[in-house]
Amino acid sequence: MAINRTSSHGEWSSRTAFILAATGSAVGLGNIWKFPYIAGENGGGAFVIIYILCVLFIGIPIMLSEVYLGKRGRLNPIASINYISEKENRSNKWQIIGFIGILAGILILSYYSVIAGWTMAYGARTAFGVINDIDAAGAALMFTEFISDPERLLAWHTIFSIITIIVVSRGVKSGLESAVTRLMPALLVLLIALVIYSSIEGDFYNGIRFMLYPDFSQITWKTVLVAMGQAFFSLSLGMGALMVYGSYLSEKISIPQTCVIVASLDTLVALLAGLAIFPIVISSGLEMTQGPGLIFQTLTVAFGAMPGGQLFGTLFFILLIFAAWTSSISLIEPMIIWIIEKYNLTRIKAAAIAGGMAWLLGIGTIVSFNLGSEVKFFNMTFFELLDYITSNILLPLGGILISIYVSWLVSKDSINAELQIKSKILKLIWYISARVIAPIAVIFVMLNALGIDINILR
Ligand code: PHE
């Protein structure tokens, strides 16, 4: 079948547009909501160092491979891989990578949208002055009351889902480029302002010490593996999001540099979020290990106390909602393009189907914070289970398959042509990382995810 391989979804207007879109996908709740709370739960400094190593040696090599697949395949994730496999005489079973990605995207979106809903609710509370002068105990109580009300959570989840569906049904690129161009820099500026506030009002010394001073005695293999899962999540790796964005890349653009820029921006935002949050956690006597509520409680205390906090906090939450929204688009997009290309449906219908599925599943997450908080699967609530299956199983599995497929099974000529890594040393580093280091490291994540205790290296 002859496929028109350039017109099916068009191209980014420039390299910068791709960088912005990929950064829009990467930077989101993962950096600002999830990174601080899992770093907090896993002891701080040593976790942060391991996280950075994972980004460098596992994340970036896999990212190159993933963008390569999209750029060469130029279709939805499943069809792209089938196209490449046909050209390279490889089995069509590799399309499983695409299926894993599409599934992971919808599963993540289902709870991502619930948390994005929390962000909207807190934005509204901040705007209306509800949190003015709130103390740490008040913030903790407010959060507990908030998540124990399923109707409220459902309402916000529904609003966020509808916005996402409306936006993606109009096509990803119109709007996304310009939104990201303006809003990402603004988010960065606000985050830096928050770090400055935190350095003045918070316990900056102990906050930074918590975040940067590595206490390796706290580290177990489990911690290493959680850090790795977070690297996948935060960089949007292993599920086809970057593959889809890569498929809009024009032929001329070189992949490696772009990937390094995206990964650096993503890591910068996560670290700034940590620098902003931890000092306030300490100075206000909140717990580092309180889990998903960490930023909501910490930020309300900070915005409630800071001069102009009502305005500043509202702006901050609005920008965070936008960051979550640009990430959600990339979570849902692989499934949408797949439905459009495979079943010939309109974009609007595809968006409604994919978004509807995520919305429905999201109800499970909502209930796991209140009515169903006692319902456990392998000792985890429904939300924790979903997070576990996606971050610790599906994304790493997708990532390892992508890395192996590209670095072992695709012809070197094609890789050289698309990746255009000029320096021989860098090329060697990429090959070693993608072929050996990343797959082996990721296997540890998988073993851990399956509950196998790895004692050999301890
Ligand atoms: N990287 C996004 C974030 O950090 C979440 C995401 C994961 C988006 C996987 C796309 C794919 O918020």
XYZ file of C-alpha atoms in Angstrom, residues 28-287:
260
model
C 4.581 18.972 33.524
C 3.239 17.574 36.742
C 6.071 15.034 36.650
C 8.600 17.784 37.361
C 6.693 19.994 39.737
C 4.254 17.642 41.500
C 5.857 14.204 41.295
C 9.602 14.862 41.444
C 9.552 16.676 44.819
C 7.316 14.111 46.492
C 9.170 11.050 45.321
C 12.530 12.661 46.054
C 11.094 13.469 49.488
C 9.936 9.904 50.017
C 13.268 8.494 48.910
C 15.622 10.436 51.085
C 16.601 13.461 48.941
C 20.194 13.976 47.777
C 21.291 10.503 46.782
C 18.003 9.998 44.950
C 18.520 13.243 43.052
C 22.021 12.241 41.963
C 20.842 8.844 40.789
C 17.966 10.488 38.975
C 20.370 12.754 37.084
C 22.593 9.798 36.170
C 19.524 7.977 34.855
C 18.576 10.950 32.694
C 22.100 11.092 31.262
C 22.859 7.439 30.649
C 19.450 5.912 30.103
C 17.049 8.731 29.304
C 18.980 10.604 26.632
C 20.122 7.531 24.634
C 16.588 6.134 24.622
C 15.196 9.517 23.715
C 17.413 9.654 20.628
C 16.212 6.204 19.637
C 12.586 7.108 20.140
C 12.708 10.331 18.171
C 14.629 8.499 15.451
C 11.779 5.964 15.100
C 9.207 8.702 14.700
C 11.258 10.766 12.296
C 11.950 7.796 10.074
C 8.516 6.180 10.323
C 6.424 9.353 10.067
C 3.189 7.621 11.079
C 1.486 6.647 14.315
C 3.784 4.641 16.644
C 2.523 1.213 15.582
C 2.534 1.959 11.860
C 5.939 3.691 12.064
C 7.517 0.618 13.559
C 5.831 -1.645 11.048
C 7.096 0.533 8.241
C 10.668 0.445 9.552
C 10.515 -3.297 10.230
C 9.428 -3.879 6.667
C 12.332 -1.825 5.333
C 14.808 -3.516 7.648
C 13.416 -7.037 7.196
C 12.509 -7.403 10.839
C 9.559 -9.185 12.370
C 6.320 -7.238 12.585
C 6.072 -8.310 16.231
C 8.038 -5.190 17.145
C 4.836 -3.221 16.711
C 4.184 -4.260 20.306
C 6.270 -1.176 21.203
C 3.524 0.977 19.757
C 0.774 -0.874 21.598
C 2.584 -0.613 24.918
C 2.978 3.104 24.360
C -0.622 3.759 23.451
C -1.821 1.795 26.457
C 0.629 3.524 28.797
C -0.444 6.940 27.515
C -4.101 6.384 28.302
C -3.395 4.819 31.694
C -1.146 7.717 32.712
C -3.569 10.303 31.384
C -6.356 8.817 33.504
C -4.676 9.823 36.750
C -2.689 12.736 35.344
C -5.951 14.476 34.593
C -7.144 13.935 38.170
C -4.017 15.605 39.553
C -4.275 18.375 36.962
C -7.783 18.844 38.360
C -6.285 19.342 41.834
C -4.072 22.016 40.312
C -7.105 23.798 38.909
C -8.911 23.607 42.235
C -5.912 25.023 44.060
C -5.571 27.743 41.429
C -9.164 28.747 42.124
C -8.660 28.663 45.890
C -5.573 30.819 45.607
C -7.315 33.284 43.304
C -10.254 33.657 45.685
C -7.976 34.257 48.644
C -9.096 31.113 50.455
C -5.539 30.215 51.344
C -4.419 33.643 52.536
C -2.478 33.349 55.807
C -3.086 29.621 56.067
C -0.685 27.759 58.359
C 0.828 24.322 57.813
C -1.806 22.528 59.883
C -4.573 24.372 58.031
C -3.035 23.496 54.665
C -2.793 19.836 55.640
C -6.409 19.801 56.779
C -7.563 21.572 53.644
C -5.851 18.983 51.483
C -7.286 16.028 53.405
C -10.764 17.490 53.165
C -10.302 18.203 49.495
C -9.280 14.717 48.434
C -11.921 13.065 50.582
C -14.678 14.596 48.447
C -15.143 12.436 45.315
C -17.664 14.785 43.696
C -15.309 17.706 43.801
C -12.439 15.667 42.376
C -14.708 14.322 39.667
C -15.853 17.798 38.680
C -12.286 19.082 38.251
C -11.155 15.890 36.508
C -14.046 16.260 34.081
C -13.248 19.887 33.336
C -9.612 19.080 32.638
C -10.564 16.085 30.459
C -12.970 18.160 28.397
C -10.397 20.882 27.806
C -7.841 18.295 26.705
C -10.319 16.637 24.343
C -11.366 19.944 22.808
C -7.800 21.022 22.249
C -6.564 17.788 20.732
C -9.577 17.504 18.492
C -8.504 20.699 16.792
C -5.100 19.272 15.932
C -1.988 19.361 17.988
C 0.107 21.914 16.311
C -2.205 24.821 15.967
C -1.999 26.477 19.319
C 0.562 24.225 20.919
C 3.584 25.973 19.469
C 2.510 29.436 20.429
C 1.191 28.397 23.841
C 4.455 26.714 24.742
C 6.582 29.580 23.408
C 4.988 32.032 25.796
C 4.040 29.947 28.756
C 7.126 27.820 29.323
C 9.446 30.801 29.823
C 6.856 32.358 32.125
C 6.680 29.189 34.214
C 10.458 29.168 34.466
C 10.539 32.768 35.641
C 7.884 32.153 38.289
C 9.660 29.061 39.459
C 12.896 31.018 39.868
C 11.000 33.696 41.791
C 9.623 30.965 44.026
C 13.110 29.616 44.649
C 14.209 33.124 45.657
C 11.258 33.413 48.041
C 12.035 30.025 49.445
C 15.667 31.011 49.993
C 14.587 34.028 52.021
C 11.623 32.686 53.950
C 12.222 28.957 54.001
C 14.913 26.947 55.692
C 17.109 27.154 52.625
C 20.215 25.630 54.125
C 18.482 22.491 55.304
C 16.264 22.322 52.227
C 19.267 22.391 49.915
C 21.119 20.029 52.143
C 18.213 17.594 51.959
C 18.122 17.860 48.204
C 21.803 17.858 47.378
C 23.674 16.147 50.175
C 23.784 12.485 49.247
C 23.350 10.034 52.037
C 24.046 6.833 50.191
C 23.409 4.741 53.252
C 19.710 5.399 52.596
C 19.904 4.036 49.084
C 18.607 0.609 48.191
C 18.149 -0.865 44.744
C 14.538 0.056 45.074
C 15.484 3.749 45.275
C 17.658 3.478 42.185
C 14.812 1.884 40.345
C 12.230 4.453 41.412
C 14.605 7.185 40.225
C 14.885 5.463 36.877
C 11.103 5.142 36.519
C 10.821 8.841 37.275
C 13.367 9.636 34.549
C 11.160 7.829 32.024
C 8.046 9.541 33.268
C 9.517 13.000 33.397
C 11.175 12.810 29.983
C 7.966 11.373 28.458
C 9.902 8.317 27.335
C 8.966 4.823 26.342
C 5.394 5.453 25.265
C 5.507 6.936 21.809
C 4.864 10.576 22.715
C 8.230 11.710 21.437
C 7.899 9.276 18.559
C 4.767 11.071 17.455
C 6.383 14.477 17.868
C 9.471 13.163 16.051
C 7.242 12.176 13.161
C 6.468 15.836 12.572
C 10.181 16.643 12.297
C 11.439 17.702 8.920
C 14.237 15.705 7.337
C 16.963 18.242 7.897
C 16.862 18.535 11.634
C 19.471 16.746 13.723
C 18.098 14.778 16.628
C 20.834 14.541 19.289
C 21.246 18.209 20.043
C 17.510 18.698 20.283
C 17.175 15.790 22.706
C 19.937 17.089 24.947
C 18.257 20.488 25.086
C 14.870 18.979 25.977
C 16.329 16.701 28.654
C 18.311 19.578 30.186
C 15.304 21.885 30.364
C 13.212 19.129 31.897
C 15.833 18.380 34.541
C 16.336 22.066 35.268
C 12.624 22.502 35.996
C 12.538 19.464 38.285
C 15.558 20.679 40.246
C 14.130 24.184 40.570
C 10.872 22.698 41.834
C 12.836 20.809 44.471
C 14.769 23.940 45.462
C 11.499 25.828 45.811
C 9.621 23.169 47.753
C 12.038 21.530 50.215
C 13.081 24.637 52.181
C 9.422 25.489 52.756
C 8.594 21.924 53.770
C 11.258 22.138 56.441
C 10.530 25.658 57.684
C 6.801 25.032 57.956
C 7.207 21.714 59.711
C 5.465 19.705 56.991
C 6.485 16.120 56.276
